[in-house]
PDB file of C-alpha atoms in Angstrom:
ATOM      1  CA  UNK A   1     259.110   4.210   8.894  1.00 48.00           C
ATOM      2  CA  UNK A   2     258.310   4.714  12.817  1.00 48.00           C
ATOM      3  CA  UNK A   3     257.795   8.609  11.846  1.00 48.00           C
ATOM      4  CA  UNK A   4     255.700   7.732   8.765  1.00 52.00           C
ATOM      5  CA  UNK A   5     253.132   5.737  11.152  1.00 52.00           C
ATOM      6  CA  UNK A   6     252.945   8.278  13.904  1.00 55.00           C
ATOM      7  CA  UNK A   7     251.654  10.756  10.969  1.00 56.00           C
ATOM      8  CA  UNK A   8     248.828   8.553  10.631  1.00 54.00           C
ATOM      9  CA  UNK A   9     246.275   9.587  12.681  1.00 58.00           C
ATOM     10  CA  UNK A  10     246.929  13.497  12.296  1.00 62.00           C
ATOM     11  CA  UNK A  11     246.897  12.599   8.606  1.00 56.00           C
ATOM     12  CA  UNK A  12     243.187  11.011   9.212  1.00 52.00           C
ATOM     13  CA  UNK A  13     242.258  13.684  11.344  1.00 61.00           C
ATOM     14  CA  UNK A  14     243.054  15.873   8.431  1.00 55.00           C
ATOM     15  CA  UNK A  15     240.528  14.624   6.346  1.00 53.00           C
ATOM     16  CA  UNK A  16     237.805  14.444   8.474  1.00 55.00           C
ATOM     17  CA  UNK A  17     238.450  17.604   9.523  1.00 64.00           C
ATOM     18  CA  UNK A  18     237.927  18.540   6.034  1.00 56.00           C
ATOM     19  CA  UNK A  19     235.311  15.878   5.269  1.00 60.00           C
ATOM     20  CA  UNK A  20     232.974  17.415   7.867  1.00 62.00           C
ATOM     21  CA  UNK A  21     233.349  20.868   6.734  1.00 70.00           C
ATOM     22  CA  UNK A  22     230.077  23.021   4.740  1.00 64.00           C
ATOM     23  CA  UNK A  23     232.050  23.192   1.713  1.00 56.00           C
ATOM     24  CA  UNK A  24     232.935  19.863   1.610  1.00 50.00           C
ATOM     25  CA  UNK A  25     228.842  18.980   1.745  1.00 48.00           C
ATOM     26  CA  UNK A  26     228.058  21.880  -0.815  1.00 53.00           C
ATOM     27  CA  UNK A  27     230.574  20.036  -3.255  1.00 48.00           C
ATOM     28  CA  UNK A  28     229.148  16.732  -2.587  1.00 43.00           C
ATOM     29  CA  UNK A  29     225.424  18.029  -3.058  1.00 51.00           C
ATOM     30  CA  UNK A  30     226.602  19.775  -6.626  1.00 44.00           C
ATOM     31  CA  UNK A  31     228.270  16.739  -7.960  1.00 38.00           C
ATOM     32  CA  UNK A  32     225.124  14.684  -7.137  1.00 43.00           C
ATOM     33  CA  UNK A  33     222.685  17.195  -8.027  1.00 48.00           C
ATOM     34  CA  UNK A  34     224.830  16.938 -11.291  1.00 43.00           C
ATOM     35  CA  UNK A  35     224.578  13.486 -11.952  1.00 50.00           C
ATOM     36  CA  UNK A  36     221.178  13.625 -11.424  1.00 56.00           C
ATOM     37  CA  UNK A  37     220.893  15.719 -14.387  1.00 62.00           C
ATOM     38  CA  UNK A  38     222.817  13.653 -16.272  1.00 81.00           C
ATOM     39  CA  UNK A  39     220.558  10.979 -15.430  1.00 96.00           C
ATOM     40  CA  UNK A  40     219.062   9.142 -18.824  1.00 98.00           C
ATOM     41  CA  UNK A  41     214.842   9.177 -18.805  1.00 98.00           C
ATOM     42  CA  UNK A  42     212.231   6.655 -20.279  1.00 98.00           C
ATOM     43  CA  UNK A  43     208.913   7.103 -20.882  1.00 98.00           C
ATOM     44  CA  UNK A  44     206.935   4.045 -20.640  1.00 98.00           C
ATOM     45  CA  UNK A  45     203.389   3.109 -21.339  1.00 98.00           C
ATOM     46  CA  UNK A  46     201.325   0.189 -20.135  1.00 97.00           C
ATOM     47  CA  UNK A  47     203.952   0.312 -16.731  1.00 98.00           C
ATOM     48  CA  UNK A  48     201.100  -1.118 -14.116  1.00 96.00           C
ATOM     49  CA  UNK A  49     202.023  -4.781 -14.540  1.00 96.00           C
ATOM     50  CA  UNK A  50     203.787  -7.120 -16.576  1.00 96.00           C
ATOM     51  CA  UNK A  51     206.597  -6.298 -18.962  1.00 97.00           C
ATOM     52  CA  UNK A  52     205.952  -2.904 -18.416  1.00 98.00           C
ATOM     53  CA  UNK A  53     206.539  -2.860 -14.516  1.00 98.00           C
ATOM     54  CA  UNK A  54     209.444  -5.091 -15.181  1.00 98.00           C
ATOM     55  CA  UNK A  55     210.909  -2.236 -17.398  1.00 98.00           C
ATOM     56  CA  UNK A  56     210.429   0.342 -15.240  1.00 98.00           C
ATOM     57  CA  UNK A  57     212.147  -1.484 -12.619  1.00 98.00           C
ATOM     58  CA  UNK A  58     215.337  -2.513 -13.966  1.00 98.00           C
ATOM     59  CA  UNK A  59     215.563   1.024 -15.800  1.00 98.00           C
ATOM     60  CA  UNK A  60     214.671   2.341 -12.328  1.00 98.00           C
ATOM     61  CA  UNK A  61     217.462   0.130 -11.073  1.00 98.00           C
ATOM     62  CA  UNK A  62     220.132   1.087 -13.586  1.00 98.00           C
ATOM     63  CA  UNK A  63     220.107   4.646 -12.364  1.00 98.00           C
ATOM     64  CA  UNK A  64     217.638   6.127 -14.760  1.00 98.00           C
ATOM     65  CA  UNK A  65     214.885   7.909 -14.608  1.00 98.00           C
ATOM     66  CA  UNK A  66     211.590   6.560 -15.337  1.00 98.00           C
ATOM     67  CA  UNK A  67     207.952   8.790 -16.381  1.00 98.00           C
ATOM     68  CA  UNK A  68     205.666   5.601 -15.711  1.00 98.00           C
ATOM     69  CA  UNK A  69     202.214   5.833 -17.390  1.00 98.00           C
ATOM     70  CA  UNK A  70     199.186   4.141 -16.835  1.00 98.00           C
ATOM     71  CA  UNK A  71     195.740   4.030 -17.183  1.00 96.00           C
ATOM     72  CA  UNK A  72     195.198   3.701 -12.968  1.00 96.00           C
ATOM     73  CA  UNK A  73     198.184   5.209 -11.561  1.00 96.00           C
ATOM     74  CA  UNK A  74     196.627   4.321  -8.060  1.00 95.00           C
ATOM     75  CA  UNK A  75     197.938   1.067  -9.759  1.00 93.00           C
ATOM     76  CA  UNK A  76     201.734   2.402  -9.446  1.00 94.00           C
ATOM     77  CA  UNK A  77     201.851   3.456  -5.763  1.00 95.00           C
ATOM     78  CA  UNK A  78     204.745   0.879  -5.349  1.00 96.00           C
ATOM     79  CA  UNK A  79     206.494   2.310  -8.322  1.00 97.00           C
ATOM     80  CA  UNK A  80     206.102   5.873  -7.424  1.00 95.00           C
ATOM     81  CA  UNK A  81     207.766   5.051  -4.340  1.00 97.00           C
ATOM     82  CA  UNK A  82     210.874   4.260  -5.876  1.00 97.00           C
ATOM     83  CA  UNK A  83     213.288   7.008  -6.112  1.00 97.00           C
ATOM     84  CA  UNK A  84     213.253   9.245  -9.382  1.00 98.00           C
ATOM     85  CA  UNK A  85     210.061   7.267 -10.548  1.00 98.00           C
ATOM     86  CA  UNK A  86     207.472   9.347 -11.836  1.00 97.00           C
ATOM     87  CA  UNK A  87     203.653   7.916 -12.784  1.00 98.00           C
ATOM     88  CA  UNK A  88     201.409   9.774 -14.589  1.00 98.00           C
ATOM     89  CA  UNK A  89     198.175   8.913 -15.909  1.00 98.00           C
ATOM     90  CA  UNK A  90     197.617   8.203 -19.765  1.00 98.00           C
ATOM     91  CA  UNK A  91     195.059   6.471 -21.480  1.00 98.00           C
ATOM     92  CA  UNK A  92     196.663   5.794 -25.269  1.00 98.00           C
ATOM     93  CA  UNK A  93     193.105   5.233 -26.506  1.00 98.00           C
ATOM     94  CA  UNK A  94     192.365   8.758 -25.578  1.00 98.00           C
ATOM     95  CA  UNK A  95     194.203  11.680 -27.844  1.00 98.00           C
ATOM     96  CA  UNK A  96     194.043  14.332 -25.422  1.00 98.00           C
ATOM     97  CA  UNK A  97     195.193  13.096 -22.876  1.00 98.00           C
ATOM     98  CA  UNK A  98     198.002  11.872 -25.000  1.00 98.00           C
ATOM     99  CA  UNK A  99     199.169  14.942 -25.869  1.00 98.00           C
ATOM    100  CA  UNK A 100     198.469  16.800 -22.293  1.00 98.00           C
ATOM    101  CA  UNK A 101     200.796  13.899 -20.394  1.00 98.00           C
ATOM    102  CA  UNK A 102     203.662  14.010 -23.161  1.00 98.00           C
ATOM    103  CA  UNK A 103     203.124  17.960 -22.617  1.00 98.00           C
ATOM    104  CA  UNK A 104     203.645  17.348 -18.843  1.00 98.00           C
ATOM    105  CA  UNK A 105     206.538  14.690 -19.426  1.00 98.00           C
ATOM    106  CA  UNK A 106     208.544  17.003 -21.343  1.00 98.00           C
ATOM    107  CA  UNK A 107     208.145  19.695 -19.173  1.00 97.00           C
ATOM    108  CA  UNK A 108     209.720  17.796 -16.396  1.00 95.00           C
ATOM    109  CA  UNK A 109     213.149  17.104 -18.165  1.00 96.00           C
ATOM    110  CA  UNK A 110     215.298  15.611 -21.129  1.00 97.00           C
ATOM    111  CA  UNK A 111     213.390  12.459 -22.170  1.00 98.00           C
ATOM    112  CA  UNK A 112     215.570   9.783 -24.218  1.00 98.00           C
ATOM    113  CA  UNK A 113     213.622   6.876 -25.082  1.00 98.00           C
ATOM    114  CA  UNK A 114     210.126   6.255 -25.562  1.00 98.00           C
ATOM    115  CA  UNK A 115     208.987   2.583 -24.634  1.00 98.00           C
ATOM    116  CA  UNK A 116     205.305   2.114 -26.302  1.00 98.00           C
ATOM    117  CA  UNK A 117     204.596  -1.128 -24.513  1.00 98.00           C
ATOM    118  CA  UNK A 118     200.224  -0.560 -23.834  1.00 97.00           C
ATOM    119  CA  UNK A 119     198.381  -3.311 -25.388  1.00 97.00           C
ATOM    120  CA  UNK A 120     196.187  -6.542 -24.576  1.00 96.00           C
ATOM    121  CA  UNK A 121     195.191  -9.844 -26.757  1.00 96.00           C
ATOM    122  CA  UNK A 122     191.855 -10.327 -28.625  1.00 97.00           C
ATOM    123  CA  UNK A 123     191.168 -13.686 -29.479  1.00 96.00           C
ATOM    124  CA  UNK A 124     187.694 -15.124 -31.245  1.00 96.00           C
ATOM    125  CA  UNK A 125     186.154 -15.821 -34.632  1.00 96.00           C
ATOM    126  CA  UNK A 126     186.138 -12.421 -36.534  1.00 97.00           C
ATOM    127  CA  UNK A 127     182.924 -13.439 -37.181  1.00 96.00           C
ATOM    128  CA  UNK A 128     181.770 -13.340 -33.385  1.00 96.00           C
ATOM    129  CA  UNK A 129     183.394 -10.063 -32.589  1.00 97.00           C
ATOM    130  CA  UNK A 130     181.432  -7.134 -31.688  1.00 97.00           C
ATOM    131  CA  UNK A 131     182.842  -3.551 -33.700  1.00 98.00           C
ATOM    132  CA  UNK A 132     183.831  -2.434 -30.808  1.00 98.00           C
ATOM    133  CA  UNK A 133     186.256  -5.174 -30.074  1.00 98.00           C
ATOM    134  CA  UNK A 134     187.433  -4.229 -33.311  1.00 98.00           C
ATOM    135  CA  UNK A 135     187.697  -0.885 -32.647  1.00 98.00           C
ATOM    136  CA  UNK A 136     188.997  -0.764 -28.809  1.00 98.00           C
ATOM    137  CA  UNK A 137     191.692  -3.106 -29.909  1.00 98.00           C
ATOM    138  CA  UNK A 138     193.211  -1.054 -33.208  1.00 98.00           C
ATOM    139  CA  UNK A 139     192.941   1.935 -30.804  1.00 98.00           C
ATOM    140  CA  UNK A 140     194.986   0.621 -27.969  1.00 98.00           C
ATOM    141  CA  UNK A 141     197.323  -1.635 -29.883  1.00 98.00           C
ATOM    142  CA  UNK A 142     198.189   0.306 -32.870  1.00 98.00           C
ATOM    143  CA  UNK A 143     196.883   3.576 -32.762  1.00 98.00           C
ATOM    144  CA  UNK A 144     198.097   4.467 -29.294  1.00 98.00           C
ATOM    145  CA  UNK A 145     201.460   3.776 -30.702  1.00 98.00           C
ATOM    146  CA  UNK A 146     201.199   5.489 -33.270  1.00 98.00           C
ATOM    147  CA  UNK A 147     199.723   8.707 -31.442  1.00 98.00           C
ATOM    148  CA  UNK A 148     202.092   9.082 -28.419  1.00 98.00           C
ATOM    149  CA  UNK A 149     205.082   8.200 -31.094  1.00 98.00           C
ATOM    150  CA  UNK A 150     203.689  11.384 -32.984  1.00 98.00           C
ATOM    151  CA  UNK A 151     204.020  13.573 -30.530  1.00 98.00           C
ATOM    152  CA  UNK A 152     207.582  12.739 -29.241  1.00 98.00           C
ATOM    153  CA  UNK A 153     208.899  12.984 -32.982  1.00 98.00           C
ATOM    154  CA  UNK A 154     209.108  17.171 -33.104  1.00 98.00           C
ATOM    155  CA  UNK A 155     210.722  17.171 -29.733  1.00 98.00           C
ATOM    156  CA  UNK A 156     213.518  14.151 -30.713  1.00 98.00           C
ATOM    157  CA  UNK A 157     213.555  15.997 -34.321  1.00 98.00           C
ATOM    158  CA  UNK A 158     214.991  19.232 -32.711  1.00 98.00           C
ATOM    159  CA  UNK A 159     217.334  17.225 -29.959  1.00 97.00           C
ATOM    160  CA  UNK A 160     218.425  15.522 -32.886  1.00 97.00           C
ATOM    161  CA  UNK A 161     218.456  12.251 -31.056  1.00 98.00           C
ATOM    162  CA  UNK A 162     216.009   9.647 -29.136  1.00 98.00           C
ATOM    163  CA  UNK A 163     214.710   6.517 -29.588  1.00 98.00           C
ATOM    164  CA  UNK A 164     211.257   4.554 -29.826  1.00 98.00           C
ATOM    165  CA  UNK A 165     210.915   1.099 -28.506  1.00 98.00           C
ATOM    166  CA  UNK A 166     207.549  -0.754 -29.251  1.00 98.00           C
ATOM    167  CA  UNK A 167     206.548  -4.221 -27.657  1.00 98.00           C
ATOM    168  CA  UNK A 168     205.134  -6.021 -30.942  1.00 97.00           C
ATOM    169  CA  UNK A 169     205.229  -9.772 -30.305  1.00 96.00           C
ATOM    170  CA  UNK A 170     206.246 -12.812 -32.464  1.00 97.00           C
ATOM    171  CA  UNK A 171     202.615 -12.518 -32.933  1.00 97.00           C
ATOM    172  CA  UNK A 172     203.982  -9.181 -35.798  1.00 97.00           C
ATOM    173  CA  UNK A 173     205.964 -12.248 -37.279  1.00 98.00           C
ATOM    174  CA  UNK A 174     204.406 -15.490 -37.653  1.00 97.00           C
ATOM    175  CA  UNK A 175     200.061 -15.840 -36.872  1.00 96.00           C
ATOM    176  CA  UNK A 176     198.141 -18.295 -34.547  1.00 95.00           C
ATOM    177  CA  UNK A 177     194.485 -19.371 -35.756  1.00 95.00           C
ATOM    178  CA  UNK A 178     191.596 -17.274 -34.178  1.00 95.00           C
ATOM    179  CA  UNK A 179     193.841 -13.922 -33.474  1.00 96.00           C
ATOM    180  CA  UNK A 180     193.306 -11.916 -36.917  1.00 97.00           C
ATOM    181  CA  UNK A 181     192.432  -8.601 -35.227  1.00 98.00           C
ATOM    182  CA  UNK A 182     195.463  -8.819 -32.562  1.00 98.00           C
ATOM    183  CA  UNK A 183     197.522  -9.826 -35.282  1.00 98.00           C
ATOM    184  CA  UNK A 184     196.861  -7.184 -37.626  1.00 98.00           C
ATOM    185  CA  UNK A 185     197.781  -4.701 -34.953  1.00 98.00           C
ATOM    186  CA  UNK A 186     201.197  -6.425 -34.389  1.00 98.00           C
ATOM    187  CA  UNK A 187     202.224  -6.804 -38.248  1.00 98.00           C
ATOM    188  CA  UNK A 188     201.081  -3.419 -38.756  1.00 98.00           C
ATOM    189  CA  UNK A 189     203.035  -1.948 -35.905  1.00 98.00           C
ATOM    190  CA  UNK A 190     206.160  -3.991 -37.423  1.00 98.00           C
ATOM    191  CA  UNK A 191     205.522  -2.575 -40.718  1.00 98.00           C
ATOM    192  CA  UNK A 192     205.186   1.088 -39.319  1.00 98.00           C
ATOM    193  CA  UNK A 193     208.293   0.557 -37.447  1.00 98.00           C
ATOM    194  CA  UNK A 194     210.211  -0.643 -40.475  1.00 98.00           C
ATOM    195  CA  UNK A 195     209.030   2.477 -42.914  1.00 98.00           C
ATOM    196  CA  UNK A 196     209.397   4.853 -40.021  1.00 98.00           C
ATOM    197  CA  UNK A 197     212.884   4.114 -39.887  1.00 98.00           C
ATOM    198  CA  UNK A 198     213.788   5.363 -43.256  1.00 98.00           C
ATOM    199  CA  UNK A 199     212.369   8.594 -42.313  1.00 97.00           C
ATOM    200  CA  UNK A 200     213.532   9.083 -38.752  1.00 98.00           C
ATOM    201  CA  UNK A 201     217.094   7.644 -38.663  1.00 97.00           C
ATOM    202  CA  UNK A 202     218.109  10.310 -41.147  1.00 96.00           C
ATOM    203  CA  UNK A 203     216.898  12.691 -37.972  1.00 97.00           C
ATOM    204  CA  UNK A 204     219.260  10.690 -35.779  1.00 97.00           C
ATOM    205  CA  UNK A 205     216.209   9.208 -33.945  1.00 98.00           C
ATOM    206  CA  UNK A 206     216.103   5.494 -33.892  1.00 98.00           C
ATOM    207  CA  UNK A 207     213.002   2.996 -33.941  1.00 98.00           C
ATOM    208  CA  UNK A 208     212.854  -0.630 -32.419  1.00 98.00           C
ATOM    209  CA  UNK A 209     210.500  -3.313 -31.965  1.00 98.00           C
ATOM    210  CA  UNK A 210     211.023  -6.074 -29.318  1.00 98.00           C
ATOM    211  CA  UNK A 211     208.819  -8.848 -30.164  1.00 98.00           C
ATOM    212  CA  UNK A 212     208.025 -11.403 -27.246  1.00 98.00           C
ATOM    213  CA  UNK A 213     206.795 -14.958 -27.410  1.00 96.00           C
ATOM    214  CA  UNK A 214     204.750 -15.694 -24.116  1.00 93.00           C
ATOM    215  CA  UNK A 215     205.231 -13.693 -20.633  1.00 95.00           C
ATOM    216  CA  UNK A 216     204.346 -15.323 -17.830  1.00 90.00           C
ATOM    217  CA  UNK A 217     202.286 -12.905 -16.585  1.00 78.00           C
ATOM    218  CA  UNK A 218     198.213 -13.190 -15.657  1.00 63.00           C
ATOM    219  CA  UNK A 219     198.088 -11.733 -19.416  1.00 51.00           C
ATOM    220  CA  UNK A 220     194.900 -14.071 -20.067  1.00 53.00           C
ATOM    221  CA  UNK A 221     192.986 -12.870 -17.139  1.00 50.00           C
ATOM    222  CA  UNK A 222     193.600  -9.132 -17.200  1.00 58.00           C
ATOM    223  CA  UNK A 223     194.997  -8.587 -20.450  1.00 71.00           C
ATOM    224  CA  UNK A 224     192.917 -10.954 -22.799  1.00 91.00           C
ATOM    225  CA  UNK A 225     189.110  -9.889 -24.461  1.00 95.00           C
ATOM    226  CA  UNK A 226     187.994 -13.129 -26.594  1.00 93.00           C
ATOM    227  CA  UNK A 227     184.557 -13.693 -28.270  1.00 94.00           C
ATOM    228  CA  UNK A 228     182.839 -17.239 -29.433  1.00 90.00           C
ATOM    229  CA  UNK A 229     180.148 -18.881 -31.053  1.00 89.00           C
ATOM    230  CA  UNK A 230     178.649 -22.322 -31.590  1.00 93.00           C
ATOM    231  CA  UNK A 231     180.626 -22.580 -34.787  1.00 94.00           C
ATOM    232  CA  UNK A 232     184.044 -22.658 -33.476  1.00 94.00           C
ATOM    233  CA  UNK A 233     183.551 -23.659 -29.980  1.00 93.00           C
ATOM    234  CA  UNK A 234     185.506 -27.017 -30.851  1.00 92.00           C
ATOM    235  CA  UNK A 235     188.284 -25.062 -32.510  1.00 91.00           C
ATOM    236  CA  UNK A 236     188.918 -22.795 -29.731  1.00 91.00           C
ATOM    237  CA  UNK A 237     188.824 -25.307 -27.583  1.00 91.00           C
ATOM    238  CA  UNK A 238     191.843 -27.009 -29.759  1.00 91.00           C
ATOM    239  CA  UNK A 239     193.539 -23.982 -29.823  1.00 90.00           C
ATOM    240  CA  UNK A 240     193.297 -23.227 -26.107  1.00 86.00           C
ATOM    241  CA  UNK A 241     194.990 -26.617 -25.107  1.00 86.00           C
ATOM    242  CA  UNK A 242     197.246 -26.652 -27.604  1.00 84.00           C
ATOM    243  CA  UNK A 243     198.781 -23.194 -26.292  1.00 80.00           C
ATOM    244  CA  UNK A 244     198.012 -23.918 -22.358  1.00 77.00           C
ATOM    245  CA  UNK A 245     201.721 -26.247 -23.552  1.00 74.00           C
ATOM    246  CA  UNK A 246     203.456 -23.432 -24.913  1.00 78.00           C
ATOM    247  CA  UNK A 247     203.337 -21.141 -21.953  1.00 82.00           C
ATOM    248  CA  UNK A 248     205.831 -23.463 -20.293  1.00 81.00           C
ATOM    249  CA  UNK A 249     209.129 -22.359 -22.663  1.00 85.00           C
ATOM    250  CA  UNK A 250     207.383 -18.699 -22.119  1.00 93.00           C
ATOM    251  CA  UNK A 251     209.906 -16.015 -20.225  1.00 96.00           C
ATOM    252  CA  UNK A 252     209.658 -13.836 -17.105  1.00 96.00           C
ATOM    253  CA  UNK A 253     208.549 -10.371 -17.866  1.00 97.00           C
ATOM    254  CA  UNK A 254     211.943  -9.579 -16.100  1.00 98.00           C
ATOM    255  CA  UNK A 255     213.564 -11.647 -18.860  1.00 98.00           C
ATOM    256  CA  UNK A 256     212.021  -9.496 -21.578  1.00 98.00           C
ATOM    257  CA  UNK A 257     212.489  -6.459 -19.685  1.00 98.00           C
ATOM    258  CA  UNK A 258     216.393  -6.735 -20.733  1.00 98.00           C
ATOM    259  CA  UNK A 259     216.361  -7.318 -24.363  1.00 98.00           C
ATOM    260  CA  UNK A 260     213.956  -3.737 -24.010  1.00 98.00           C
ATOM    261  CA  UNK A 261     216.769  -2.277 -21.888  1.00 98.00           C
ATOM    262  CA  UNK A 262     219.710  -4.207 -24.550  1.00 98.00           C
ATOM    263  CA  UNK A 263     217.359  -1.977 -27.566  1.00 98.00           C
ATOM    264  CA  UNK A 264     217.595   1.250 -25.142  1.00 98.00           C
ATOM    265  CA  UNK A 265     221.219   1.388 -24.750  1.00 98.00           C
ATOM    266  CA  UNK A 266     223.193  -0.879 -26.926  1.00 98.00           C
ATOM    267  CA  UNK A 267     223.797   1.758 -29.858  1.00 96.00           C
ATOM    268  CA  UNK A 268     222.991   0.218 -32.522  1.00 96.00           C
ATOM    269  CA  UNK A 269     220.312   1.457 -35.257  1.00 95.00           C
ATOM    270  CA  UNK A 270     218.812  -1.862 -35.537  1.00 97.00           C
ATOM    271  CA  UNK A 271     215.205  -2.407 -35.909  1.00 98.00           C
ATOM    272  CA  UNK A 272     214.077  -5.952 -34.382  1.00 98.00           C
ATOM    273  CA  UNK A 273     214.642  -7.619 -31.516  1.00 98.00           C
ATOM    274  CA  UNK A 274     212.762 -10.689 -31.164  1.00 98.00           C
ATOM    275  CA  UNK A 275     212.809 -11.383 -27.658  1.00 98.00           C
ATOM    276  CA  UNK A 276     212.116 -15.354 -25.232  1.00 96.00           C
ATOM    277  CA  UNK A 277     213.824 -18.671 -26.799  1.00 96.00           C
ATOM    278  CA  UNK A 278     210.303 -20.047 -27.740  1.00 95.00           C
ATOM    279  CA  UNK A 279     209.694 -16.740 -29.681  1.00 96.00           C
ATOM    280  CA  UNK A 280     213.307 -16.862 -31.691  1.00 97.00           C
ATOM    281  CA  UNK A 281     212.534 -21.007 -32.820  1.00 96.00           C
ATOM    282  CA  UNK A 282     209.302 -20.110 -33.666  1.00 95.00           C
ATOM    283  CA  UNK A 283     210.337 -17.134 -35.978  1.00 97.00           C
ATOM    284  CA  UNK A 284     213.659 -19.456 -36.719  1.00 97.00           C
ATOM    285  CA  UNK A 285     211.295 -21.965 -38.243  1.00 96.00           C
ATOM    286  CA  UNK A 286     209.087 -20.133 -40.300  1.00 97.00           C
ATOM    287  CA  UNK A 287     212.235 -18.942 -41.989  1.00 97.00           C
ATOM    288  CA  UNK A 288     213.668 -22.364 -42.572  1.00 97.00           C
ATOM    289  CA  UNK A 289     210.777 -24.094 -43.549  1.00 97.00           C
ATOM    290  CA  UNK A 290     209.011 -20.398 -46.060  1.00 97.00           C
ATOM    291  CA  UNK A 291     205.619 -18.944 -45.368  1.00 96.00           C
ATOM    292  CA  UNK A 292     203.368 -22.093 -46.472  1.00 97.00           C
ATOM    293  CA  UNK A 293     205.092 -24.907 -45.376  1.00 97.00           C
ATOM    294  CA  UNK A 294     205.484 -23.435 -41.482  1.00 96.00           C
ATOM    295  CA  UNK A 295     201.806 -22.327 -41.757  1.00 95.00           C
ATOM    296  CA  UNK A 296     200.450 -25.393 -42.929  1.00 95.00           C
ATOM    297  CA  UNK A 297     202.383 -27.502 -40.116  1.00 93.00           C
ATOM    298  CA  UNK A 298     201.180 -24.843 -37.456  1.00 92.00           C
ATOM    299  CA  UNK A 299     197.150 -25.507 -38.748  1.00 91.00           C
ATOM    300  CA  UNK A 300     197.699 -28.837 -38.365  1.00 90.00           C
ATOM    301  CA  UNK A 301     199.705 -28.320 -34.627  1.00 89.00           C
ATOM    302  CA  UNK A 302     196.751 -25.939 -33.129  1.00 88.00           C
ATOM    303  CA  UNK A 303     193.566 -26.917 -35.169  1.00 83.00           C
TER     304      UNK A 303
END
C-alpha cells in the first residue's frame, strides 16, 4: 500500500505532463470546435423584449445557438453579447428583407427550429379603426408568419426535418370584446397551423402553436395600438378595468419561454400548446361550458 502512495505524485506528474502538452490542446480545441457544430440553432423573431428575449435566453442558456431578429437590433446589444448569439435585423412586415435575412441565416449554419413570435395587440371599435391599423396589423401578425414560414419550408423540405413554433395566444382560442382585428390574426394563424400540418408532417417538418394568456411584460405600452370613439368610450372603459384584474394570474415571459422551449425539443408532433394557468382555465371553460354559453357569461364579465 506504502508503494502504491509513493506512485502518487509521479502518477500526477504524468498527467500534467501530458495535460500541458500541444496535442493535448489541439484535441481539446477539436472536440469543442465539434460540439459546437453539433450545437442545435433557433431562429427567432420579435427577440428585442418580452417573450421573445426570454426565448432567446434560456435557448441561449441551454447551449444552443440563437439567430435573434429584430426590427432595431441596436435593441439586442445585450443579447449579441452573449456567446453564440447572433442578431440580425428583420422587419416581418417587409418581404425583402424577409427573404435577404433567412438568406443570411442559412448561410451561417444548420437552422432547426423556427420560432415566429413578432406581433403586437390592436384593440378599438372596428368601426374607429383607420385601414391602416387594419392593414399594419394582418401584416405583422399573420402575414409575417406566414412569409418567413415560407421561406424556411424548401430548406426543412430537403433536410427532411425542422420545426415551426408560432406564439398565437388564447386570444386564437376563445375572443375578448373590442379585439376583432387582433383576433382574426390569432384564429387564423391557429387555423394555418392546423392545415399546414397535414401537409408538412408528411415532410418530417413539424408545426406548433404556443398560445399565451397574459405576459407580464410592458405589452400595453410598447406593444398595444388601440382606437376609440364617443360610441364606445363607456365600453372600453368596462373592458379596460375588467382586464387591469386579469393581468394578476398572467405569467413571466420567462414562464412562457419554457413551454416554447418544451414545443422545441420534446419530440412530439403535437400541434398546441396553450401556455400560463389563466390561459389553460380560460380555454378549459369554454370547453366545459360550449361556444355560447362561455361567450355569453364572458359579455356579461367584461361589458
Amino acid at each position: 500500500m506504502r508503494m502504491k502512495r509513493s506512485l502518487l505524485p509521479s502518477i500526477l506528474d504524468t498527467i500534467l505532463l501530458v495535460l500541458a502538452t500541444p496535442a493535448f490542446f489541439l484535441m481539446l480545441n477539436f472536440v469543442l470546435q465539434l460540439n459546437k457544430e453539433n450545437m442545435k440553432t433557433v431562429f427567432i423573431t420579435g427577440a428585442s423584449t418580452g417573450l421573445g428575449k426570454a426565448a432567446a435566453q434560456l435557448f441561449q442558456h441551454n447551449g444552443w445557438k440563437v439567430i435573434a431578429t429584430m426590427r432595431n437590433p441596436e435593441a439586442g446589444a445585450d443579447l449579441s453579447a452573449l456567446e453564440n448569439v447572433t442578431v440580425l435585423p428583420l422587419d416581418v412586415t417587409r418581404p425583402e428583407q424577409i427573404k435577404s435575412t433567412v438568406k443570411k441565416a442559412l448561410e451561417s449554419g444548420d437552422i432547426d427550429v423556427v420560432f415566429n413570435n413578432a406581433g403586437y395587440g390592436l384593440l378599438g371599435p372596428l368601426e374607429a379603426l383607420t385601414d391602416e391599423q387594419i392593414v399594419r396589423q394582418l401584416n405583422t401578425n399573420l402575414l409575417g408568419v406566414i412569409r418567413v414560414t415560407q421561406e424556411f419550408i424548401p430548406y426543412f423540405r430537403e433536410k427532411g426535418r425542422g420545426t415551426f413554433i408560432s406564439t398565437t395566444s388564447i386570444g386564437g382560442l376563445i375572443t375578448f370584446p373590442l379585439n376583432s382585428i387582433y383576433h382574426a390574426t390569432k384564429w387564423a394563424l391557429e387555423g394555418w397551423s392546423e392545415s399546414m400540418a397535414f401537409e408538412l408532417n408528411k415532410l418530417g417538418i413539424d408545426i406548433k402553436t404556443v398560445s399565451p394568456g397574459g405576459i407580464k411584460t410592458d405589452f400595453v405600452s410598447r406593444s398595444l395600438d388601440s382606437a376609440s370613439s364617443p360610441a364606445y368610450e363607456e365600453m372600453l372603459g368596462t373592458l379596460f378595468s375588467r382586464m387591469e384584474g386579469m393581468m394578476d394570474a398572467a405569467s413571466t415571459p420567462e414562464q412562457i419561454a419554457e413551454v416554447v422551449y418544451e414545443a422545441a425539443t420534446d419530440g412530439k408532433q403535437k400541434l398546441r400548446y396553450v401556455a400560463g394557468e389563466d390561459a389553460k382555465a380560460l380555454y378549459a371553460q369554454r370547453l366545459e361550458l360550449g361556444d355560447e354559453a362561455f361567450r355569453e357569461q364572458l359579455g356579461k364579465q367584461f361589458i
